[in-house]
Tab-separated table of C-alpha atoms and ligand atoms in Angstrom:
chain	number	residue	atom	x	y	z
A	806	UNK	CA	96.855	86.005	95.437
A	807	UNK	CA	95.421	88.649	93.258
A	808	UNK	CA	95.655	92.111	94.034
A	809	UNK	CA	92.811	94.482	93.129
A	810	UNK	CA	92.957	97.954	92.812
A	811	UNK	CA	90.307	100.039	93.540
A	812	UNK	CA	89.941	103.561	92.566
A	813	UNK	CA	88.043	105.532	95.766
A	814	UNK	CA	89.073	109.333	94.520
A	815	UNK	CA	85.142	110.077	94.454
A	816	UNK	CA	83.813	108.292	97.678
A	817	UNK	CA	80.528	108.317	96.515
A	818	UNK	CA	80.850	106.517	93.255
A	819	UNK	CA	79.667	102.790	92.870
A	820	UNK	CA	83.546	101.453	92.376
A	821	UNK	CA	84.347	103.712	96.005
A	822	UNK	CA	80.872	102.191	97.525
A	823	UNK	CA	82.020	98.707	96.180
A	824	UNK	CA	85.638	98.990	97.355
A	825	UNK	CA	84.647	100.222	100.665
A	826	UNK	CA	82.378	97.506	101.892
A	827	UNK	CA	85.314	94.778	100.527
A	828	UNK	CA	87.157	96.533	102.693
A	829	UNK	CA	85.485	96.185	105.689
A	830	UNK	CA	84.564	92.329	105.054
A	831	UNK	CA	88.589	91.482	104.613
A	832	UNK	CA	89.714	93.332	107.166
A	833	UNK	CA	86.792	92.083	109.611
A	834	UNK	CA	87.700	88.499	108.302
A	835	UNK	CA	91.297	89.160	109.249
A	836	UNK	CA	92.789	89.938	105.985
A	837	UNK	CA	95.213	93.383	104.651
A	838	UNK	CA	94.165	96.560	102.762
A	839	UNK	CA	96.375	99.184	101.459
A	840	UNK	CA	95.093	102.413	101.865
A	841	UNK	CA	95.493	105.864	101.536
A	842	UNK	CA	96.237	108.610	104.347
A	843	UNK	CA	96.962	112.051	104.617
A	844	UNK	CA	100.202	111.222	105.011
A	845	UNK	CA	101.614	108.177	103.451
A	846	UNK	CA	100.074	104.917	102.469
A	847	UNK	CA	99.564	102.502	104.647
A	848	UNK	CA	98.669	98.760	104.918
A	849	UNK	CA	95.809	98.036	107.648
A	850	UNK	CA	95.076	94.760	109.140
A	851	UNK	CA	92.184	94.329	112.060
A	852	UNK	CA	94.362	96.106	115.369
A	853	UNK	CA	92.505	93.176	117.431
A	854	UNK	CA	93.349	89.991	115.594
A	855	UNK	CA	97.129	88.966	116.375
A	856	UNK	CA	97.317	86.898	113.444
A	857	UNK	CA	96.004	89.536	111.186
A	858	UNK	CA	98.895	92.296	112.470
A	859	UNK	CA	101.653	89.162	112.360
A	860	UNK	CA	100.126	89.166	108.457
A	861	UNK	CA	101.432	92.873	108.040
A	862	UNK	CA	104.823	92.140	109.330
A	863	UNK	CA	105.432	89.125	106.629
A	864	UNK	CA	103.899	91.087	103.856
A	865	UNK	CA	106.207	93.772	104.684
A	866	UNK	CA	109.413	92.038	105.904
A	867	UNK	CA	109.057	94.270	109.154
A	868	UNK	CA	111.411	93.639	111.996
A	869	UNK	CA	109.165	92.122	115.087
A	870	UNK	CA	110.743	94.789	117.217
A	871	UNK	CA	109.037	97.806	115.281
A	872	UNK	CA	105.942	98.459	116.568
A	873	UNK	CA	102.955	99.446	114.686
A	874	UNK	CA	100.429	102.439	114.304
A	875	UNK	CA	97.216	101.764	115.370
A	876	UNK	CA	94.216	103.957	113.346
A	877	UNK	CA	90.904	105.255	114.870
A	878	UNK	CA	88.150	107.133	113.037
A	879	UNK	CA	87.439	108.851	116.055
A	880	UNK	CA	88.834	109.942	119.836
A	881	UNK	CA	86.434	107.927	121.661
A	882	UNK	CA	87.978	104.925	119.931
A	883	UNK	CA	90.846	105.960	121.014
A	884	UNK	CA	90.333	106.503	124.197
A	885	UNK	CA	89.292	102.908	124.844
A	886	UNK	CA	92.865	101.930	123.559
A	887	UNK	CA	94.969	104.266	125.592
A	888	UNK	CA	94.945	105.991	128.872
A	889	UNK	CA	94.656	109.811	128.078
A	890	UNK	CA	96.600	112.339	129.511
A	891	UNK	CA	95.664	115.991	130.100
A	892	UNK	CA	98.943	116.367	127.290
A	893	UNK	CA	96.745	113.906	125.036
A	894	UNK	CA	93.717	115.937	125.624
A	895	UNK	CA	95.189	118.982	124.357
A	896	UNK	CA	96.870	117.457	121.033
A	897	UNK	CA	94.265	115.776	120.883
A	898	UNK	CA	91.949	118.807	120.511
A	899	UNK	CA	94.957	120.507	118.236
A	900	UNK	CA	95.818	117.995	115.469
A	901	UNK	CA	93.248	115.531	115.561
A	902	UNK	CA	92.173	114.318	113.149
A	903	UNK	CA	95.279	114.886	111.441
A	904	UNK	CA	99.102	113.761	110.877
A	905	UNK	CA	99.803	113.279	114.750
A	906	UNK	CA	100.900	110.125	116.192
A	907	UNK	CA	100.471	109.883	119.958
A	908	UNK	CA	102.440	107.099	122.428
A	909	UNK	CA	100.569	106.329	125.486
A	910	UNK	CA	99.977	103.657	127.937
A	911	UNK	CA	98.154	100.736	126.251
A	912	UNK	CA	94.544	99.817	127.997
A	913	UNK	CA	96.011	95.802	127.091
A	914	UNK	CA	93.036	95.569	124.394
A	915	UNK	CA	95.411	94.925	121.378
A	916	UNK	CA	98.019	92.039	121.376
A	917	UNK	CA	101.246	92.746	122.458
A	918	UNK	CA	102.682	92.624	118.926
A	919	UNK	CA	101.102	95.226	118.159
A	920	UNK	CA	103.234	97.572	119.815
A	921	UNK	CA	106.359	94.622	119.552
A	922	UNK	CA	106.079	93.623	123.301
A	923	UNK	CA	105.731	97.601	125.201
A	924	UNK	CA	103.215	98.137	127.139
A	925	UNK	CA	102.777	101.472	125.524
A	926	UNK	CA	100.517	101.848	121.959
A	927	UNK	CA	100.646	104.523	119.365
A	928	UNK	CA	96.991	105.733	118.180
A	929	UNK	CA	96.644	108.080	115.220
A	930	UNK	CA	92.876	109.590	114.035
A	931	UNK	CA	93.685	110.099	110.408
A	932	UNK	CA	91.765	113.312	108.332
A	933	UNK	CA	91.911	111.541	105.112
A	934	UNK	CA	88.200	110.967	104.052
A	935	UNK	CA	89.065	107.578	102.145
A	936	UNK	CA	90.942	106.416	105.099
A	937	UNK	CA	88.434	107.587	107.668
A	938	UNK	CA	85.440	105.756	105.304
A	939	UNK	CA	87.538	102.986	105.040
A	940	UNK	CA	87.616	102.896	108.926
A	941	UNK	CA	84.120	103.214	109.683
A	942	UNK	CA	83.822	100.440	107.322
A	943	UNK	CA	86.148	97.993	109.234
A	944	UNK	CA	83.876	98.724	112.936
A	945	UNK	CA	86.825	98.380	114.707
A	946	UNK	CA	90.503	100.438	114.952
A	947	UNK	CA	93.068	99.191	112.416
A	948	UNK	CA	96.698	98.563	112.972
A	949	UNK	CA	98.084	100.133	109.998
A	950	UNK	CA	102.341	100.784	109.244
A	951	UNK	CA	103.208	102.170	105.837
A	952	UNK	CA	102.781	100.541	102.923
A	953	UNK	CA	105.838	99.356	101.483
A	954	UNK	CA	108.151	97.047	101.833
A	955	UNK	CA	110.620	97.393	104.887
A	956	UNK	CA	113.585	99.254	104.239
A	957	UNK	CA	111.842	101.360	100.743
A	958	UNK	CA	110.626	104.446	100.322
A	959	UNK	CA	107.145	104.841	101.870
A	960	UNK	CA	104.289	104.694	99.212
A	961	UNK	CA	102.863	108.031	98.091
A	962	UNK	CA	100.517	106.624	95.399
A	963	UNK	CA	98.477	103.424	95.153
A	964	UNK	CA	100.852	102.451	92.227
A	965	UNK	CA	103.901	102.277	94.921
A	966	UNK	CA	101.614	100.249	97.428
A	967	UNK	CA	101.215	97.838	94.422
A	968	UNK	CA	104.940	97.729	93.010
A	969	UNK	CA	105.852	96.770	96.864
A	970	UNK	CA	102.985	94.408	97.735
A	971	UNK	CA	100.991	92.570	94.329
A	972	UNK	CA	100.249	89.017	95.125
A	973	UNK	CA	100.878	89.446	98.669
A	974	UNK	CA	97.411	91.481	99.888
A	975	UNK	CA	93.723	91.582	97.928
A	976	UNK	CA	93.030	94.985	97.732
A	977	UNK	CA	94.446	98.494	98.039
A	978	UNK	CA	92.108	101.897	97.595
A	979	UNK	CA	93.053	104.305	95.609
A	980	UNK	CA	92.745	108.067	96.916
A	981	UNK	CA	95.067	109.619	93.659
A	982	UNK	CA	98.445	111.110	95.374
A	983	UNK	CA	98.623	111.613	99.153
A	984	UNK	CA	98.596	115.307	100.322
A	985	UNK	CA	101.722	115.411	103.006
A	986	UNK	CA	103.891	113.163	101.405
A	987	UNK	CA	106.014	112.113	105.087
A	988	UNK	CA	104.923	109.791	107.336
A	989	UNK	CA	103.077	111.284	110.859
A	990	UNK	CA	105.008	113.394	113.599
A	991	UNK	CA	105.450	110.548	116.468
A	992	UNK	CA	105.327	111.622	119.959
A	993	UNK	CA	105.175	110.087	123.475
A	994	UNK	CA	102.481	112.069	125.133
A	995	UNK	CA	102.592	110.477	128.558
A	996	UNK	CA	104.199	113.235	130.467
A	997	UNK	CA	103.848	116.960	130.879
A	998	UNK	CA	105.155	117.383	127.395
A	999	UNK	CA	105.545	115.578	124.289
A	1000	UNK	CA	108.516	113.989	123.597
A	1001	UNK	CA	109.160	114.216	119.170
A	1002	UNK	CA	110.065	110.447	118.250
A	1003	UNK	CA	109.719	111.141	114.874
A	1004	UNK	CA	109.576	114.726	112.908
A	1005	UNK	CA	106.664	115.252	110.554
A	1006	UNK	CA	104.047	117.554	109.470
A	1007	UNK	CA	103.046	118.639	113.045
A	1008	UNK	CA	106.623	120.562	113.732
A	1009	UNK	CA	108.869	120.455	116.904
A	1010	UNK	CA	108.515	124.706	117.016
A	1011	UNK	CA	104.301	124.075	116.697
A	1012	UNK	CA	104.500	121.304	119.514
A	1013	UNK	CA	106.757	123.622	121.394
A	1014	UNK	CA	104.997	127.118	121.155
A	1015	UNK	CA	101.550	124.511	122.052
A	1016	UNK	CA	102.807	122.712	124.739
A	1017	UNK	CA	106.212	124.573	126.246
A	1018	UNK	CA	108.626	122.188	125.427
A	1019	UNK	CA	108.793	119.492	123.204
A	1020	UNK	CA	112.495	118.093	123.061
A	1021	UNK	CA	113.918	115.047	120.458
A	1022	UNK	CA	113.917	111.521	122.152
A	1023	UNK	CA	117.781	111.054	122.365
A	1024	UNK	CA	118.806	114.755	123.350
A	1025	UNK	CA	121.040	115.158	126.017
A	1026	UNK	CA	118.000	116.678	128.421
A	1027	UNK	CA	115.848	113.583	127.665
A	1028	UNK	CA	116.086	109.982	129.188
A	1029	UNK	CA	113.238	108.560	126.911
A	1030	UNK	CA	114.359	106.091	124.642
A	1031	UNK	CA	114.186	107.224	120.841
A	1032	UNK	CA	111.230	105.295	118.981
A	1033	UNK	CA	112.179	101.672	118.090
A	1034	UNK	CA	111.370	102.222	114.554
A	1035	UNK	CA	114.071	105.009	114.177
A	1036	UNK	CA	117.096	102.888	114.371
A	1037	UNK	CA	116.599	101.010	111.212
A	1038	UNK	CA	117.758	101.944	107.549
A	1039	UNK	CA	114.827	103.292	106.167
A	1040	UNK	CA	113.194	104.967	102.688
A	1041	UNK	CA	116.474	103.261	100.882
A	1042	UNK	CA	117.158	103.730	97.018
A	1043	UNK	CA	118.983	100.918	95.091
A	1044	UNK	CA	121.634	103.162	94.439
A	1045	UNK	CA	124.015	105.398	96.354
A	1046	UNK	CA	122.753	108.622	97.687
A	1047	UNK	CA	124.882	111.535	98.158
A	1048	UNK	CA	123.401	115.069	99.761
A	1049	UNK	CA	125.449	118.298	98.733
A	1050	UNK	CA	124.001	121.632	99.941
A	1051	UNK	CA	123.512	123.518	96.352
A	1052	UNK	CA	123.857	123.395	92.712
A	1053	UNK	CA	127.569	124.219	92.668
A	1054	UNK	CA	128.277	121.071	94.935
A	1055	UNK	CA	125.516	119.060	93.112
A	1056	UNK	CA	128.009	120.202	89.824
A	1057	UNK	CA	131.629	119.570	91.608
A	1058	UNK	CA	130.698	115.853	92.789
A	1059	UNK	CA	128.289	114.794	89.249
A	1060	UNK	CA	131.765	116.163	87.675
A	1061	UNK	CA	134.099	114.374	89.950
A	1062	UNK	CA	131.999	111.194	89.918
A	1063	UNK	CA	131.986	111.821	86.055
A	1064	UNK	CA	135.700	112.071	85.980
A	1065	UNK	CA	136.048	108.513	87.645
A	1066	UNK	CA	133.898	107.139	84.543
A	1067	UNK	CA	131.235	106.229	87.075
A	1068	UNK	CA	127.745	106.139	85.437
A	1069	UNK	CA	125.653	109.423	84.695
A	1070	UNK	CA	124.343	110.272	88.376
A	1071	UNK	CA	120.736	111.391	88.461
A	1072	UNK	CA	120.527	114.670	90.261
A	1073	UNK	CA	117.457	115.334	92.913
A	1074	UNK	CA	117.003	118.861	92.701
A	1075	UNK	CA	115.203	121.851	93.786
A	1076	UNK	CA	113.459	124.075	90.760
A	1077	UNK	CA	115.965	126.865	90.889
A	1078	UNK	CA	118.881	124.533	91.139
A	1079	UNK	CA	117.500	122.515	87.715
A	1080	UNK	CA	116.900	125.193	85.771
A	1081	UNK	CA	120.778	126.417	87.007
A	1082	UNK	CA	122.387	123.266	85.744
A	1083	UNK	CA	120.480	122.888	82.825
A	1084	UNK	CA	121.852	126.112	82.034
A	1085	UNK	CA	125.349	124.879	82.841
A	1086	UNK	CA	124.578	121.846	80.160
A	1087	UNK	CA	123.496	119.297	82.289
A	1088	UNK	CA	120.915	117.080	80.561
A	1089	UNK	CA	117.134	117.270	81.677
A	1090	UNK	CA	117.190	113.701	81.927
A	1091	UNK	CA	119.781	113.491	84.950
A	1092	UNK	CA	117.655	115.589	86.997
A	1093	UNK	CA	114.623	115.179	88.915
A	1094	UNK	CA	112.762	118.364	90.385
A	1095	UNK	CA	111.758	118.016	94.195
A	1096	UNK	CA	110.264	121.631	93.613
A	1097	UNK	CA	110.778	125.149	94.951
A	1098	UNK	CA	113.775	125.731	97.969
A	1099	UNK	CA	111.490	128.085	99.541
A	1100	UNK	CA	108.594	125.018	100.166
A	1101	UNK	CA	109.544	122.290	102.309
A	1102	UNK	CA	106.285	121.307	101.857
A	1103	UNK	CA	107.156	120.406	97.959
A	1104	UNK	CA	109.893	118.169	99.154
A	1105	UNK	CA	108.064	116.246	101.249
A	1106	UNK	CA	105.196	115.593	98.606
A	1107	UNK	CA	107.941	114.518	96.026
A	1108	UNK	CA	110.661	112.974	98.219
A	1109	UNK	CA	110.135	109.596	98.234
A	1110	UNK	CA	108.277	109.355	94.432
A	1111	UNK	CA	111.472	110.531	93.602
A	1112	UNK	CA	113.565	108.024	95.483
A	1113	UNK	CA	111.370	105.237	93.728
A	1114	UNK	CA	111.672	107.136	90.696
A	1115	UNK	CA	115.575	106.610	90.920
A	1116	UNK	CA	114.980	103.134	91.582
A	1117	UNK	CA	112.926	102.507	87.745
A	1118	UNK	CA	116.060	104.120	86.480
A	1119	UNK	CA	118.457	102.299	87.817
A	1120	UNK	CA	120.840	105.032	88.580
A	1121	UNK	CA	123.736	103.941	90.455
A	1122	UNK	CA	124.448	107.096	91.532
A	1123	UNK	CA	122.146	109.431	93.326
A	1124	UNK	CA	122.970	113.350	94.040
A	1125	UNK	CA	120.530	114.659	96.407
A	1126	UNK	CA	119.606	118.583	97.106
A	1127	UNK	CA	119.657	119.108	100.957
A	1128	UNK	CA	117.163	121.925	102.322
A	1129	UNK	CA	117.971	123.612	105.667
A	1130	UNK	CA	116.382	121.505	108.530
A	1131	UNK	CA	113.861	123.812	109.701
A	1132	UNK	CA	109.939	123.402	110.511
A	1133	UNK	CA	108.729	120.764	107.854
A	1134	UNK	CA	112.328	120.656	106.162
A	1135	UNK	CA	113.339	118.672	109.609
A	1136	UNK	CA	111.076	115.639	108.656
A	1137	UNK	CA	112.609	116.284	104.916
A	1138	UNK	CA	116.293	115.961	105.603
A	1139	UNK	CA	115.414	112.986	108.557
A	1140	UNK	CA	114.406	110.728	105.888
A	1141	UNK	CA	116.549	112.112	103.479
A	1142	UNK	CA	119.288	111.074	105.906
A	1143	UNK	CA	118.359	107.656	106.598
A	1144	UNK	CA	117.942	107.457	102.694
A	1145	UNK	CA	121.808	108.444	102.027
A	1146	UNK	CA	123.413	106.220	104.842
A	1147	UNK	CA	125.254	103.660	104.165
A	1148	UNK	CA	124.296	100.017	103.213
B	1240	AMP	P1	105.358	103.327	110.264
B	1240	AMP	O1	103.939	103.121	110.622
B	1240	AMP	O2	105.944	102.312	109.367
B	1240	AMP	O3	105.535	104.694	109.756
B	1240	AMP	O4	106.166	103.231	111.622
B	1240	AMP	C1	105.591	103.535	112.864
B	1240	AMP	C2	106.549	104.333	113.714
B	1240	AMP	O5	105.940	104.584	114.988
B	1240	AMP	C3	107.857	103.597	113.980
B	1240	AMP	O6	108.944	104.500	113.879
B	1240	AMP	C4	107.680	103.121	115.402
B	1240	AMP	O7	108.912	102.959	116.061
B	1240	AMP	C5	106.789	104.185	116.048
B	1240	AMP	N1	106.013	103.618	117.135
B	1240	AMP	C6	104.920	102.857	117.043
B	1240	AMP	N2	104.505	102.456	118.268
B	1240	AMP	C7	105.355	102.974	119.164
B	1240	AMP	C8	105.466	102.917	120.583
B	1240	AMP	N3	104.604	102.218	121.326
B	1240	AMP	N4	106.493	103.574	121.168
B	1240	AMP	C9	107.360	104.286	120.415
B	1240	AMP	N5	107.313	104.377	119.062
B	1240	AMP	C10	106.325	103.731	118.435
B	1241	MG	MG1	107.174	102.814	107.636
């Protein structure tokens, strides 16, 4: 299969206009589109049609078990989906549209494998504009998990989407780089408060200040089960990751790795921390700049480019800049975590 790229940066040119309507025809006919969010890519397949969502798990060598986002282009959509809680309302009303995933008790429209078997379904109204058009295009809500293959970094650019996916989906739009970076804040909004299954734009301190409470599936004080997708390795380089706190341990381990004759290691690092090693004689080469300490926010945009960066370079050897995990840094170091376990 051929895989097209389309280029929908100005929505209203011809190649958008073009790209959009092939859009809606494949996924209407049951087929897969990569396309762009405010968050990450992702790869949408008709939320209705259970062999069009068992087409997304091949494509991207997804566990059964690991239930899937479903997209709306509206909350009236999403309402006929899943049952609405006063909770819902409210986020609803908050972060919608925007990068807020909400768990709630599935109306039975989708197939079960959707949401792997639970009777529960998570709905997200996406802001992007390409992603919304592309929506509205399709008539009908999308079932849509990130765009790469299982186990790699989540796509930030079209180019990713196609590195993971050519030959196995026709067509993926091409908004330019996504804004966040991270993939959506998960919660399960069935109760009095929402329960954070997965950190992300939307913060646990926002949720919290918003809502009262808003503890971490898995903490001590909560009995709901963490989200199903959390338990597997996830935005994986090909090489080993290591996180250090600072420059001076970024220097100590790329000097004791150095010492054991491994390969150069390619250092992730903030701004400040470049220019500091650079200084201290470290080629520009070996690093990578995630941007400034002080902005999260830079991470998360950069993050997982820079994981796939590491990839093209085949560094064996990865040393990774930690920031401290607080507000948007908490989604940071989560997937930066999951990216430095162990094989
Ligand atoms: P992805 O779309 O690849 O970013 O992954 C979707 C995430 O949402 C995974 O971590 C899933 O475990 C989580 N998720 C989707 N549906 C549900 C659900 N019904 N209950 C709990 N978590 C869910
Ligand atoms: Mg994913």
């Amino acid at each position: 299969m051929e895989t097209k790229l389309c280029d929908i940066q100005n929505l209203n040119s011809e190649e958008a206009l073009r790209g959009l309507e092939q859009a809606g025809e494949i996924l209407r006919s049951g087929g897969l589109v990569g396309f762009p969010t405010e968050t990450v890519y992702g790869l949408g397949a008709n939320a209705f049609d259970a062999e069009a969502v068992a087409a997304i798990f091949a494509a991207k060598g997804r566990p059964g078990d690991n239930p899937l986002i479903v997209h709306v282009a509206s909350l009236q959509q999403a309402r006929e989906l899943v049952e609405f809680t006063p909770l819902a309302e409210k986020l609803a009303e908050c972060y919608w549209p925007g990068p807020l995933t909400m768990v709630l008790d599935s109306r039975g429209l989708v197939p079960a494998s959707v949401s792997a078997g639970l009777s529960t379904l998570a709905v997200r109204f996406p802001s992007h504009p390409g992603a919304l058009a592309m929506l509205r295009a399709a008539e009908r809500p999308i079932a849509a998990p990130s765009a790469n293959l299982s186990g790699r970094p989540s796509p930030t650019l079209a180019g990713h989407v196609l590195e993971d996916l050519q030959g196995r989906i026709p067509l993926i739009l091409d908004g330019g780089p996504v804004e966040i970076g991270l993939e959506s804040t998960v919660v399960d909004a069935r109760g009095e408060y929402p329960i954070l299954l997965r950190p992300g734009k939307v913060t646990q301190d926002a949720l919290k200040l918003l809502c009262g409470d808003c503890p971490a599936a898995g903490q001590a004080d909560c009995a709901r089960p963490a989200s199903p997708g959390m338990k597997y390795r996830h935005y994986a380089p090909q090489g080993q990751l290591f996180l250090v706190k600072n420059w001076r341990e970024a220097e100590a381990l790329r000097h004791s790795l150095l010492q054991e004759e491994a390969p150069q290691p390619l250092l992730l690092l903030s701004e400040e921390s470049s220019r500091e090693l650079q200084r201290r004689g470290v080629p520009e080469t070996q690093i990578i700049s995630l941007g400034s300490e002080e902005e999260p926010a830079d991470f998360a945009h950069n993050l997982f480019a820079a994981l796939r960066e590491a990839d093209h370079r085949g560094a064996g050897y990865i040393i990774g800049q930690s920031i401290p995990a607080i507000g948007l840094g908490a989604a940071v170091m989560n997937r930066y975590t999951k990216a430095a376990s162990k094989k």
